[in-house]
Coordinates of C-alpha atoms and ligand atoms in Angstrom, one line a residue:
Chain A
M1 CA -28.6 -184.8 -142.5
V2 CA -30.5 -185.5 -139.3
L3 CA -30.8 -182.2 -137.5
L4 CA -33.3 -182.9 -134.8
K5 CA -33.4 -186.0 -132.6
V6 CA -35.8 -186.6 -129.8
G7 CA -34.6 -189.5 -127.6
N8 CA -37.0 -191.2 -125.2
V9 CA -38.4 -188.0 -123.8
E10 CA -40.7 -188.1 -120.7
F11 CA -42.5 -185.1 -119.2
S12 CA -45.0 -184.8 -116.3
Y13 CA -47.2 -182.0 -115.0
G14 CA -46.9 -182.8 -111.3
S15 CA -47.9 -186.5 -111.1
F16 CA -49.6 -186.6 -114.5
K17 CA -47.4 -188.1 -117.2
A18 CA -48.0 -186.1 -120.4
L19 CA -45.1 -187.5 -122.5
K20 CA -44.1 -191.1 -122.4
G21 CA -40.9 -192.2 -124.1
V22 CA -41.3 -190.0 -127.2
T23 CA -38.7 -190.8 -129.8
F24 CA -38.3 -189.5 -133.4
E25 CA -35.9 -187.7 -135.7
A26 CA -36.1 -185.2 -138.5
R27 CA -33.8 -184.3 -141.4
E28 CA -33.1 -180.8 -142.7
G29 CA -35.8 -179.6 -145.0
E30 CA -38.4 -182.1 -143.6
V31 CA -41.9 -181.3 -142.5
V32 CA -43.0 -183.4 -139.5
S33 CA -46.7 -183.3 -138.5
V34 CA -47.7 -184.3 -135.0
V35 CA -51.4 -185.4 -134.9
G36 CA -53.6 -186.9 -132.2
P37 CA -56.7 -186.2 -130.3
N38 CA -57.0 -183.3 -127.8
G39 CA -54.9 -183.8 -124.8
S40 CA -52.6 -186.4 -126.4
G41 CA -49.6 -184.3 -125.7
K42 CA -48.9 -182.3 -128.9
T43 CA -48.5 -178.9 -127.3
T44 CA -46.5 -180.4 -124.5
L45 CA -44.1 -182.0 -127.0
L46 CA -43.6 -178.8 -128.9
K47 CA -42.8 -176.9 -125.6
T48 CA -40.4 -179.6 -124.6
L49 CA -38.6 -179.4 -128.0
D50 CA -38.3 -175.6 -127.5
G51 CA -36.8 -176.0 -124.1
I52 CA -39.7 -174.2 -122.4
F53 CA -40.2 -177.5 -120.4
K54 CA -37.3 -179.6 -119.3
P55 CA -37.7 -183.3 -119.9
L56 CA -37.9 -185.5 -116.9
S57 CA -35.7 -188.0 -118.7
G58 CA -34.5 -188.4 -122.2
S59 CA -33.1 -185.6 -124.3
V60 CA -33.6 -183.4 -127.3
Y61 CA -30.6 -183.1 -129.6
V62 CA -29.9 -180.5 -132.3
D63 CA -27.0 -181.4 -134.5
G64 CA -26.0 -184.0 -132.0
K65 CA -25.9 -181.5 -129.1
S66 CA -28.3 -181.9 -126.2
L67 CA -30.5 -179.0 -125.3
G68 CA -29.7 -179.7 -121.6
S69 CA -26.1 -178.5 -122.3
M70 CA -27.2 -175.3 -124.0
G71 CA -28.0 -171.8 -122.6
R72 CA -31.4 -170.3 -123.0
K73 CA -30.2 -167.8 -125.7
E74 CA -28.5 -170.5 -127.7
I75 CA -31.7 -172.6 -127.8
A76 CA -33.7 -169.4 -128.7
K77 CA -31.5 -168.9 -131.7
L78 CA -32.1 -172.5 -132.9
F79 CA -35.9 -172.6 -132.6
G80 CA -38.7 -170.4 -133.8
Y81 CA -41.9 -171.1 -131.9
V82 CA -45.4 -170.3 -133.0
P83 CA -47.7 -170.8 -130.1
Q84 CA -51.3 -172.1 -130.5
R85 CA -52.5 -168.7 -129.4
L86 CA -51.3 -165.7 -127.5
E87 CA -52.5 -165.7 -124.0
H88 CA -51.9 -162.0 -123.7
L89 CA -52.5 -159.6 -126.5
Y90 CA -51.3 -156.0 -126.1
P91 CA -51.5 -153.3 -128.8
F92 CA -47.9 -153.6 -130.2
T93 CA -47.4 -152.6 -133.8
V94 CA -46.8 -155.6 -136.1
F95 CA -43.3 -154.3 -136.6
D96 CA -42.5 -154.2 -132.8
F97 CA -44.1 -157.5 -132.3
V98 CA -42.0 -159.2 -135.0
L99 CA -38.9 -157.4 -133.8
S100 CA -39.4 -158.9 -130.3
G101 CA -38.5 -162.2 -131.9
R102 CA -35.0 -160.9 -132.5
K103 CA -34.4 -160.7 -128.8
P104 CA -31.7 -163.5 -128.6
Y105 CA -29.5 -161.3 -130.9
I106 CA -30.2 -158.0 -129.2
A107 CA -28.2 -157.0 -126.1
F108 CA -29.3 -153.4 -125.5
M109 CA -31.2 -151.9 -128.4
P110 CA -32.2 -153.2 -131.8
G111 CA -30.1 -152.0 -134.7
G112 CA -30.4 -151.6 -138.5
K113 CA -29.8 -155.3 -139.2
D114 CA -32.6 -156.3 -136.9
H115 CA -35.0 -153.8 -138.7
R116 CA -33.9 -155.2 -142.1
K117 CA -34.7 -158.7 -140.9
V118 CA -38.1 -157.7 -139.7
F119 CA -39.0 -156.2 -143.1
E120 CA -37.6 -159.3 -144.8
V121 CA -39.9 -161.7 -143.0
L122 CA -42.9 -159.4 -143.2
K123 CA -42.4 -159.5 -146.9
L124 CA -42.2 -163.2 -146.9
V125 CA -45.5 -163.6 -145.1
N126 CA -47.1 -160.8 -147.2
L127 CA -47.7 -158.5 -144.2
E128 CA -45.5 -155.5 -145.2
E129 CA -48.5 -153.1 -145.6
K130 CA -49.6 -153.9 -142.0
A131 CA -46.2 -153.2 -140.5
F132 CA -47.5 -150.2 -138.4
K133 CA -50.9 -151.6 -137.6
K134 CA -51.6 -152.8 -134.1
I135 CA -51.6 -156.6 -133.7
T136 CA -54.9 -156.2 -131.8
E137 CA -56.5 -155.0 -135.0
L138 CA -55.4 -157.9 -137.2
S139 CA -57.7 -160.6 -138.6
G140 CA -57.1 -164.2 -137.5
G141 CA -55.1 -165.0 -140.6
E142 CA -53.0 -161.9 -140.4
L143 CA -52.1 -162.5 -136.7
Q144 CA -51.2 -166.1 -137.6
R145 CA -48.8 -164.8 -140.3
A146 CA -47.4 -162.2 -137.9
L147 CA -46.7 -165.0 -135.4
I148 CA -44.9 -167.0 -138.1
A149 CA -42.9 -163.9 -139.1
R150 CA -42.0 -163.5 -135.4
A151 CA -40.7 -167.1 -135.3
L152 CA -38.7 -166.7 -138.6
V153 CA -37.0 -163.4 -137.8
V154 CA -34.5 -165.1 -135.5
E155 CA -33.5 -167.2 -138.5
P156 CA -34.0 -170.5 -136.8
R157 CA -33.0 -174.0 -137.9
I158 CA -36.1 -175.6 -136.5
L159 CA -39.6 -174.1 -136.8
L160 CA -42.2 -175.3 -134.3
L161 CA -45.8 -174.5 -135.0
D162 CA -48.8 -175.3 -132.8
E163 CA -51.9 -175.8 -134.9
P164 CA -51.0 -173.0 -137.3
T165 CA -54.1 -173.4 -139.4
A166 CA -56.7 -173.8 -136.6
S167 CA -58.1 -170.2 -136.8
L168 CA -57.9 -169.8 -140.6
D169 CA -60.4 -170.1 -143.4
L170 CA -59.9 -172.6 -146.2
Y171 CA -57.9 -170.2 -148.4
Y172 CA -55.4 -169.2 -145.7
Q173 CA -55.1 -172.8 -144.4
L174 CA -53.7 -173.7 -147.8
E175 CA -51.6 -170.6 -148.1
V176 CA -50.0 -171.1 -144.7
A177 CA -49.4 -174.8 -145.3
E178 CA -47.8 -173.9 -148.7
L179 CA -45.6 -171.2 -147.0
I180 CA -44.5 -173.7 -144.4
K181 CA -43.6 -176.3 -146.9
Q182 CA -41.7 -173.8 -149.0
L183 CA -39.8 -172.5 -146.0
A184 CA -38.7 -176.0 -145.1
R185 CA -37.4 -176.6 -148.7
D186 CA -35.8 -173.2 -149.3
R187 CA -34.2 -172.6 -145.9
R188 CA -33.4 -176.3 -145.1
L189 CA -35.5 -175.9 -141.9
V190 CA -36.9 -178.8 -139.9
V191 CA -40.6 -178.0 -139.4
V192 CA -42.5 -179.7 -136.6
M193 CA -46.1 -178.8 -136.5
A194 CA -49.1 -180.0 -134.4
L195 CA -52.1 -180.3 -136.7
H196 CA -55.8 -181.1 -136.3
D197 CA -56.6 -181.4 -140.0
L198 CA -55.5 -184.9 -141.1
S199 CA -55.8 -184.0 -144.8
L200 CA -53.3 -181.2 -144.4
A201 CA -51.0 -183.6 -142.5
Y202 CA -51.4 -186.2 -145.2
R203 CA -50.7 -183.7 -148.0
Y204 CA -48.0 -181.5 -146.6
S205 CA -45.8 -183.7 -144.4
D206 CA -42.7 -185.8 -145.1
K207 CA -43.3 -187.6 -141.8
V208 CA -46.3 -188.0 -139.5
V209 CA -46.1 -188.7 -135.8
V210 CA -49.4 -190.0 -134.4
M211 CA -49.8 -189.4 -130.6
K212 CA -52.1 -191.1 -128.2
D213 CA -52.1 -190.5 -124.4
G214 CA -48.6 -189.0 -124.5
K215 CA -47.1 -191.9 -126.5
V216 CA -46.1 -192.2 -130.2
Y217 CA -48.8 -194.6 -131.5
A218 CA -47.6 -194.6 -135.1
M219 CA -44.9 -192.9 -137.2
G220 CA -43.7 -192.8 -140.7
S221 CA -44.5 -191.3 -144.1
P222 CA -48.1 -190.1 -144.4
E223 CA -49.1 -193.3 -146.2
E224 CA -47.6 -195.4 -143.5
A225 CA -48.7 -193.6 -140.4
L226 CA -52.1 -192.3 -141.5
T227 CA -54.1 -195.5 -142.2
E228 CA -57.8 -196.1 -141.6
E229 CA -56.9 -198.5 -138.8
V230 CA -54.5 -196.2 -137.0
I231 CA -57.0 -193.3 -137.1
Y232 CA -59.8 -195.5 -135.8
A233 CA -57.6 -196.8 -133.0
V234 CA -56.5 -193.3 -132.0
Y235 CA -59.6 -191.1 -132.6
G236 CA -62.3 -193.8 -132.5
V237 CA -63.6 -192.5 -135.8
R238 CA -63.9 -194.4 -139.0
V239 CA -62.4 -192.6 -142.0
R240 CA -61.7 -193.2 -145.7
I241 CA -58.2 -192.3 -147.1
L242 CA -58.6 -190.8 -150.6
K243 CA -55.2 -191.5 -152.0
D244 CA -55.7 -189.5 -155.2
E245 CA -57.0 -186.4 -153.5
K246 CA -54.5 -186.9 -150.6
A247 CA -57.4 -186.4 -148.2
V248 CA -58.8 -188.0 -145.1
V249 CA -62.6 -187.9 -145.0
V250 CA -64.8 -189.0 -142.2
A251 CA -66.8 -192.1 -143.3
F252 CA -70.6 -191.6 -143.6
N253 CA -71.2 -195.0 -142.1
Q254 CA -69.4 -195.2 -138.8
R255 CA -69.9 -199.0 -138.4
Chain B
M1 CA -41.3 -143.6 -141.4
S2 CA -44.0 -141.1 -140.4
N3 CA -44.6 -143.1 -137.3
A4 CA -41.1 -142.4 -136.0
L5 CA -41.5 -138.7 -136.9
R6 CA -44.8 -138.4 -135.0
I7 CA -43.3 -139.9 -131.9
N8 CA -40.3 -137.6 -132.1
V9 CA -42.6 -134.6 -132.3
I10 CA -44.4 -135.9 -129.2
Y11 CA -41.1 -136.1 -127.3
L12 CA -40.2 -132.6 -128.4
L13 CA -43.6 -131.2 -127.3
L14 CA -43.3 -132.9 -124.0
L15 CA -39.7 -131.6 -123.4
T16 CA -40.9 -128.1 -124.2
A17 CA -43.9 -128.4 -121.9
V18 CA -41.6 -129.7 -119.0
F19 CA -39.3 -126.8 -119.6
A20 CA -42.1 -124.3 -119.7
F21 CA -43.7 -125.5 -116.5
F22 CA -40.2 -125.6 -114.8
L23 CA -39.7 -121.9 -115.7
A24 CA -43.2 -121.0 -114.6
S25 CA -42.8 -122.8 -111.3
L26 CA -39.6 -120.7 -110.7
S27 CA -41.4 -117.5 -111.5
F28 CA -44.8 -117.8 -109.8
G29 CA -46.5 -119.3 -106.8
G30 CA -46.0 -117.8 -103.4
F31 CA -45.4 -114.2 -102.5
Y32 CA -42.6 -113.4 -104.9
K33 CA -42.8 -113.0 -108.6
V34 CA -39.5 -113.7 -110.2
S35 CA -39.0 -112.4 -113.7
L36 CA -36.7 -114.0 -116.2
T37 CA -34.2 -111.2 -116.0
D38 CA -34.1 -111.5 -112.2
L39 CA -33.5 -115.2 -112.6
I40 CA -30.6 -114.7 -115.0
N41 CA -29.1 -112.0 -112.8
V42 CA -29.3 -114.0 -109.7
M43 CA -28.0 -117.2 -111.3
G44 CA -25.2 -115.3 -113.0
S45 CA -23.9 -113.3 -110.1
R46 CA -22.2 -114.6 -107.0
G47 CA -24.2 -112.0 -105.0
M48 CA -25.0 -112.0 -101.3
L49 CA -26.5 -115.2 -100.1
E50 CA -28.9 -113.1 -98.0
D51 CA -30.6 -111.7 -101.0
P52 CA -34.3 -112.8 -100.5
L53 CA -34.7 -113.3 -104.2
R54 CA -31.9 -115.8 -104.2
V55 CA -33.4 -117.7 -101.3
V56 CA -36.8 -117.9 -103.1
I57 CA -35.1 -119.1 -106.3
D58 CA -33.1 -121.6 -104.5
M59 CA -36.2 -123.0 -102.9
R60 CA -38.2 -123.1 -106.1
L61 CA -35.3 -124.7 -108.0
R62 CA -35.2 -127.6 -105.5
R63 CA -39.0 -127.9 -105.8
G64 CA -38.9 -127.9 -109.6
L65 CA -36.1 -130.4 -109.9
T66 CA -37.7 -132.7 -107.3
S67 CA -41.0 -132.7 -109.2
I68 CA -39.2 -133.6 -112.4
A69 CA -37.3 -136.5 -110.7
V70 CA -40.1 -137.9 -108.7
G71 CA -42.5 -137.8 -111.6
A72 CA -40.0 -139.6 -113.8
I73 CA -39.4 -142.3 -111.1
L74 CA -43.1 -142.9 -110.6
G75 CA -43.8 -142.9 -114.3
V76 CA -41.2 -145.4 -115.4
S77 CA -41.8 -147.6 -112.3
S78 CA -45.5 -147.9 -113.3
I79 CA -44.5 -149.0 -116.9
A80 CA -42.2 -151.7 -115.5
L81 CA -44.7 -152.9 -112.9
Q82 CA -47.5 -153.1 -115.6
N83 CA -45.4 -155.3 -117.8
V84 CA -44.0 -157.7 -115.3
L85 CA -47.4 -158.2 -113.7
R86 CA -49.3 -157.9 -117.0
N87 CA -51.6 -155.5 -115.4
P88 CA -52.3 -152.1 -117.0
L89 CA -53.8 -150.8 -113.8
A90 CA -50.5 -151.4 -111.9
S91 CA -48.5 -148.5 -110.4
P92 CA -46.6 -147.8 -107.2
F93 CA -49.8 -146.1 -105.9
T94 CA -52.5 -148.5 -107.1
L95 CA -50.5 -151.5 -105.9
G96 CA -50.2 -149.9 -102.4
I97 CA -46.4 -149.8 -102.6
Q98 CA -46.2 -146.1 -101.8
H99 CA -48.4 -146.6 -98.7
A100 CA -46.4 -149.6 -97.5
A101 CA -43.2 -147.4 -97.9
A102 CA -44.9 -144.6 -95.9
L103 CA -45.7 -147.1 -93.2
G104 CA -42.0 -147.9 -93.1
V105 CA -41.3 -144.2 -92.6
G106 CA -43.7 -144.2 -89.7
V107 CA -42.0 -147.1 -88.1
A108 CA -38.7 -145.5 -88.5
M109 CA -40.0 -142.3 -86.8
T110 CA -41.4 -144.2 -83.8
A111 CA -39.2 -147.2 -83.2
F112 CA -35.9 -145.7 -84.3
G113 CA -36.4 -142.0 -83.7
A114 CA -34.9 -141.5 -87.1
I115 CA -36.5 -138.2 -87.7
S116 CA -36.6 -135.0 -85.6
I117 CA -38.3 -131.7 -86.2
I118 CA -36.5 -128.4 -85.8
G119 CA -37.5 -124.8 -86.2
P120 CA -40.8 -123.2 -85.3
R121 CA -43.1 -125.8 -84.0
S122 CA -45.7 -125.7 -86.7
A123 CA -46.3 -128.2 -89.4
T124 CA -46.0 -125.8 -92.4
S125 CA -42.8 -124.0 -91.5
S126 CA -40.8 -126.6 -89.5
T127 CA -37.9 -128.4 -91.2
V128 CA -37.8 -132.1 -91.1
V129 CA -34.4 -133.5 -90.2
M130 CA -33.6 -137.1 -90.7
V131 CA -31.4 -138.0 -87.9
N132 CA -30.8 -141.2 -89.7
P133 CA -31.9 -141.1 -93.3
Y134 CA -30.6 -144.6 -94.0
V135 CA -32.9 -146.1 -91.4
V136 CA -35.9 -144.2 -92.9
S137 CA -35.0 -145.3 -96.5
A138 CA -34.3 -148.9 -95.4
L139 CA -37.6 -149.3 -93.7
A140 CA -39.5 -147.6 -96.5
F141 CA -37.7 -150.0 -98.9
A142 CA -38.6 -153.0 -96.6
G143 CA -42.3 -151.9 -96.6
A144 CA -42.4 -151.4 -100.4
T145 CA -40.6 -154.7 -101.1
I146 CA -42.9 -156.8 -98.8
Q147 CA -45.9 -155.2 -100.6
S148 CA -44.6 -155.9 -104.1
F149 CA -43.9 -159.5 -103.5
L150 CA -47.2 -160.0 -101.7
I151 CA -48.8 -158.7 -104.9
L152 CA -46.7 -161.1 -107.0
F153 CA -47.9 -163.9 -104.8
L154 CA -51.5 -162.9 -105.1
A155 CA -51.3 -162.5 -108.9
Y156 CA -49.4 -165.8 -109.6
S157 CA -49.8 -168.3 -106.8
V158 CA -53.3 -167.3 -105.9
G159 CA -54.1 -166.5 -109.5
L160 CA -56.2 -163.3 -109.0
S161 CA -57.5 -161.4 -112.0
I162 CA -55.9 -158.0 -112.8
Y163 CA -58.9 -156.3 -111.2
A164 CA -58.9 -158.5 -108.1
V165 CA -55.1 -157.7 -107.7
I166 CA -55.9 -154.0 -107.7
L167 CA -58.8 -154.4 -105.3
A168 CA -56.6 -156.5 -102.9
S169 CA -53.8 -153.9 -103.2
I170 CA -56.2 -151.1 -102.3
A171 CA -57.4 -153.1 -99.3
L172 CA -53.7 -153.7 -98.3
S173 CA -53.0 -150.0 -98.6
F174 CA -55.9 -149.3 -96.3
A175 CA -54.2 -151.7 -93.9
S176 CA -51.0 -149.8 -94.2
Q177 CA -52.8 -146.5 -93.6
A178 CA -54.6 -147.9 -90.6
A179 CA -51.3 -149.2 -89.1
L180 CA -49.8 -145.7 -89.7
S181 CA -52.8 -144.1 -87.9
L182 CA -52.4 -146.5 -85.0
L183 CA -48.8 -145.5 -84.6
Q184 CA -49.7 -141.9 -84.7
Y185 CA -52.5 -142.4 -82.1
L186 CA -50.2 -144.3 -79.8
Y187 CA -46.8 -142.7 -80.0
F188 CA -46.9 -139.4 -81.8
N189 CA -47.0 -135.8 -80.5
E190 CA -49.0 -133.3 -82.5
V191 CA -46.0 -132.0 -84.4
Q192 CA -45.0 -135.5 -85.5
V193 CA -48.6 -136.1 -86.6
A194 CA -48.5 -133.0 -88.7
T195 CA -45.2 -133.9 -90.2
L196 CA -46.3 -137.4 -91.1
L197 CA -49.3 -135.8 -92.8
F198 CA -46.9 -134.5 -95.4
W199 CA -45.8 -138.1 -96.1
T200 CA -49.4 -139.2 -96.7
F201 CA -50.2 -136.3 -99.0
G202 CA -46.8 -135.9 -100.7
D203 CA -44.9 -132.6 -100.7
V204 CA -42.0 -131.7 -102.9
G205 CA -41.1 -128.5 -101.0
R206 CA -39.1 -129.9 -98.1
V207 CA -36.0 -131.5 -99.7
S208 CA -32.4 -130.5 -99.3
W209 CA -30.0 -130.1 -102.3
F210 CA -28.5 -133.5 -101.4
D211 CA -32.0 -135.1 -101.7
V212 CA -32.5 -133.4 -105.0
W213 CA -29.4 -134.8 -106.5
L214 CA -30.2 -138.2 -105.1
L215 CA -33.7 -138.1 -106.6
L216 CA -32.3 -137.0 -110.0
L217 CA -29.7 -139.8 -109.9
I218 CA -32.4 -142.4 -109.1
A219 CA -34.6 -141.1 -111.8
S220 CA -31.8 -141.4 -114.4
A221 CA -30.9 -144.9 -113.1
A222 CA -34.5 -146.0 -113.4
T223 CA -34.9 -144.7 -116.9
I224 CA -31.7 -146.3 -118.1
L225 CA -32.4 -149.6 -116.3
F226 CA -35.9 -150.0 -117.7
T227 CA -34.8 -148.9 -121.2
A228 CA -32.1 -151.6 -121.1
L229 CA -34.8 -154.1 -120.0
S230 CA -37.4 -152.8 -122.4
M231 CA -37.3 -155.7 -124.8
D232 CA -37.5 -158.3 -122.0
L233 CA -40.4 -156.3 -120.6
D234 CA -42.1 -156.3 -124.0
L235 CA -41.8 -160.0 -124.2
I236 CA -43.0 -160.7 -120.7
S237 CA -46.1 -158.7 -121.4
L238 CA -46.9 -161.2 -124.2
G239 CA -46.7 -164.2 -121.8
D240 CA -44.0 -166.0 -119.8
E241 CA -43.7 -168.9 -122.3
V242 CA -43.3 -166.5 -125.3
A243 CA -40.6 -164.7 -123.3
V244 CA -38.8 -167.9 -122.3
S245 CA -39.0 -169.1 -125.9
S246 CA -37.2 -165.9 -127.0
G247 CA -34.4 -166.4 -124.4
V248 CA -35.6 -164.1 -121.7
N249 CA -34.9 -165.2 -118.1
V250 CA -38.4 -164.3 -116.9
K251 CA -37.9 -165.0 -113.2
V252 CA -34.8 -162.9 -113.0
V253 CA -36.2 -160.0 -115.0
R254 CA -39.5 -160.0 -113.0
F255 CA -37.6 -160.1 -109.7
V256 CA -35.2 -157.3 -110.7
A257 CA -38.0 -155.1 -112.0
L258 CA -40.1 -155.6 -108.8
L259 CA -37.2 -155.1 -106.5
T260 CA -35.8 -152.0 -108.2
S261 CA -39.2 -150.3 -108.7
S262 CA -39.8 -150.9 -105.0
L263 CA -36.4 -149.3 -104.2
F264 CA -37.0 -146.3 -106.5
T265 CA -40.5 -145.8 -105.0
A266 CA -39.3 -146.2 -101.5
V267 CA -36.6 -143.5 -101.9
S268 CA -39.1 -141.1 -103.4
V269 CA -41.6 -141.8 -100.6
S270 CA -39.0 -141.3 -97.9
L271 CA -38.1 -137.9 -99.3
V272 CA -41.4 -136.5 -100.7
G273 CA -44.1 -138.8 -99.4
V274 CA -47.0 -140.5 -101.2
I275 CA -47.9 -138.8 -104.5
G276 CA -50.9 -140.6 -105.7
F277 CA -51.8 -141.5 -109.3
A278 CA -48.9 -139.5 -110.9
G279 CA -47.3 -142.7 -112.1
L280 CA -50.6 -144.3 -113.4
L281 CA -51.5 -141.1 -115.2
A282 CA -48.0 -140.7 -116.8
S283 CA -47.9 -144.4 -117.9
H284 CA -51.3 -144.3 -119.6
A285 CA -50.6 -140.9 -121.2
A286 CA -47.4 -142.4 -122.6
R287 CA -49.0 -145.6 -123.9
L288 CA -51.9 -143.7 -125.5
T289 CA -49.6 -141.4 -127.4
V290 CA -46.5 -143.5 -128.2
G291 CA -47.9 -147.0 -128.1
W292 CA -47.2 -150.2 -126.2
N293 CA -43.5 -150.4 -127.1
T294 CA -41.7 -150.3 -123.7
R295 CA -38.6 -148.5 -124.8
R296 CA -40.7 -145.6 -126.2
S297 CA -43.2 -145.6 -123.4
V298 CA -40.5 -145.6 -120.7
F299 CA -39.0 -142.5 -122.2
A300 CA -42.4 -140.8 -122.7
A301 CA -43.5 -141.8 -119.1
T302 CA -40.4 -140.0 -117.8
L303 CA -41.5 -136.8 -119.5
Y304 CA -45.2 -137.2 -118.7
G305 CA -44.4 -138.0 -115.1
S306 CA -42.2 -134.9 -114.7
L307 CA -44.8 -132.8 -116.4
I308 CA -47.7 -134.1 -114.2
V309 CA -45.9 -133.5 -110.9
L310 CA -44.5 -130.1 -112.0
A311 CA -48.0 -129.0 -113.2
A312 CA -49.7 -130.4 -110.1
D313 CA -47.3 -128.6 -107.8
F314 CA -47.6 -125.4 -109.8
L315 CA -51.4 -125.5 -109.7
G316 CA -51.3 -126.3 -105.9
R317 CA -49.3 -123.1 -105.4
V318 CA -51.1 -120.7 -107.6
V319 CA -54.8 -121.7 -107.3
L320 CA -55.2 -121.0 -103.6
N321 CA -52.2 -118.6 -103.4
P322 CA -50.8 -117.9 -100.8
V323 CA -51.9 -121.2 -99.5
T324 CA -49.9 -124.1 -100.9
L325 CA -51.6 -127.5 -101.5
P326 CA -49.4 -130.6 -101.2
V327 CA -48.8 -131.9 -104.7
G328 CA -50.3 -135.4 -103.8
I329 CA -53.7 -133.9 -103.2
T330 CA -53.8 -132.3 -106.7
T331 CA -52.6 -135.5 -108.5
T332 CA -55.2 -137.6 -106.6
L333 CA -58.0 -135.2 -107.5
V334 CA -57.1 -135.7 -111.1
G335 CA -56.2 -139.4 -110.8
V336 CA -59.3 -140.8 -109.2
P337 CA -61.5 -140.2 -112.2
L338 CA -58.9 -141.8 -114.4
L339 CA -58.8 -145.0 -112.3
I340 CA -62.6 -145.2 -112.3
A341 CA -62.7 -144.7 -116.1
L342 CA -60.1 -147.5 -116.5
L343 CA -62.1 -149.8 -114.4
L344 CA -65.3 -149.0 -116.2
G345 CA -63.9 -149.0 -119.7
G346 CA -61.7 -152.0 -119.0
R347 CA -63.6 -154.2 -121.4
R348 CA -62.8 -152.1 -124.4
G349 CA -60.1 -149.6 -123.4
V350 CA -56.4 -149.7 -122.7
A351 CA -56.9 -151.6 -119.5
E352 CA -57.7 -154.9 -121.2
G353 CA -54.9 -157.3 -121.7
R354 CA -56.4 -160.6 -122.9
Ligands
ADP1 N1 -50.2 -176.8 -117.4 C1 -50.7 -178.1 -117.3 N2 -50.9 -178.6 -116.1 C2 -51.4 -179.9 -115.9 N3 -51.8 -180.6 -117.0 C3 -51.6 -180.1 -118.2 C4 -51.1 -178.8 -118.4 N4 -51.1 -178.6 -119.8 C5 -51.6 -179.7 -120.3 N5 -51.9 -180.6 -119.4 C6 -52.4 -182.0 -119.7 O1 -51.5 -182.7 -120.4 C7 -52.1 -183.4 -121.5 C8 -51.5 -183.0 -122.8 O2 -51.9 -181.7 -123.1 P1 -51.5 -181.0 -124.4 O3 -50.0 -181.2 -124.6 O4 -52.0 -179.6 -124.3 O5 -52.3 -181.8 -125.5 P2 -52.7 -181.4 -127.0 O6 -51.9 -180.2 -127.4 O7 -52.4 -182.6 -127.8 O8 -54.2 -181.1 -127.0 C9 -53.6 -183.2 -121.3 O9 -54.2 -184.3 -120.6 C10 -53.7 -181.9 -120.5 O10 -54.8 -181.9 -119.7
MG2 MG1 -52.5 -178.3 -128.0

């Protein structure tokens, strides 16, 4: 079933057009990777999906209902958002930090159910032992998993991740990618993630959206969207697609 | 959870300390020593009102309760301001909100004749009577609100760093003080000047029972309000987009928190004057001991604030007995080194947000 539909979305920062007629859709359980060079509009797209930015024209639909017709709380219950990085980091405990994600369900004070959900997601991302550590004392990988737990604790139907593997070493890149894939399958989530690593996109997505200058340049299954030609056109870099390894490697000879 | 236990023990210790200082401030400081049995006797009996002991106790009760209320107001307002401005150095004092409110009081005194002074014509024994307390509070509130939103403008529209915001606020509070001095120089007689001095140094000893109840009511309202907003305040400290993404109406919460903390501060300033650093001290003590969680630090800041103002007033009365120091002088003497330490240690310590 199609859960998320993005219809001809435009967005500007002042007079600068950052999204131009972006259109795609995603089914329950699908992982969609958004790739493209720096400044191509990936972060802007995720923030528009989450309703942080209102589209200038066009609409985002969840289950056929436009975000424009929903309240802030309703949107917050549908989407879990993992930002590229936290601009402001204060010494919250991991527990309190993840609990803050339950906000759309909490009117006055968090209750027993909220506490149970926090432990549930901490277990899922393997961070139970660090529950009462301060987030300022976590490693990059631990903080990334705390951010994912924070996005999951609201039990969203759509998970948005902005370069979730960027600050991780090889081992955790794979672990986080596996976790995301498994969450999409088990919880029937739509996952939309911005990615830098084209091999991860090739390997872990059901659909790839290639962005260039705020427009969708190519879209489809990894094999369809991530071709040597598309990547050269978008990044200006020659690559080889290794079908067997499901990997995208930079060509040694760039001519 | 041993974490929860540790925090409850801290609350308990703080409550005990507040209670102990409250009793101590009823018993000592000044000419009379009041023993616990005296206290119980006088409170229990409906004896003659002229009983000097009764008068002393009545006066010290008002002092003690005022200290508790004002400390709580300044403590929780500091926490709220720090979160909505994402500035750990923020407080009604360091942002110049208290001085702006004091300027409002000065304007009320000159332009509206809202205050008159009765009794012996000396600054220490005369009683201040507000002919029109609403004008005094309204102008104090106006001053405080203008200052708060000026700071919001400097932090967001101009984009000053957290340190630059504090420096700009300190500069603005110099401007408030200079304007106040100008008013004094131009329009005040010497008794008015002496009276206004108590507003610039803060004194908990001149309030009526009505004021005491008002301050206690405001302290409770502030604690309840910021507890109710605690999760929104937590989220705003993590960034506006994170907060919006979790369904917080950031603009409304920021507006409400700034406006109400200006109001709470203005009422406290119009009744007891400028008590410097009590809020900043209380909020940092709270965050160091119970952590960054706003719900817990609001509650702890209430207790630390009460404790700090009670202790400062107590010290101000016993150290140079029979001379009584205004409580604001004592808190400032303790607070200045803290602010300097926070500015110096900013790169590593609690002051750094990143
Ligand atoms: N707050 C902003 N104000 C103005 N321009 C912005 C802002 N944020 C991003 N941009 C611009 O919008 C474009 C897309 O940015 P972004 O969505 O962050 O790209 P990506 O995440 O793909 O690197 C870039 O050209 C960037 O400079
Ligand atoms: Mg980006």
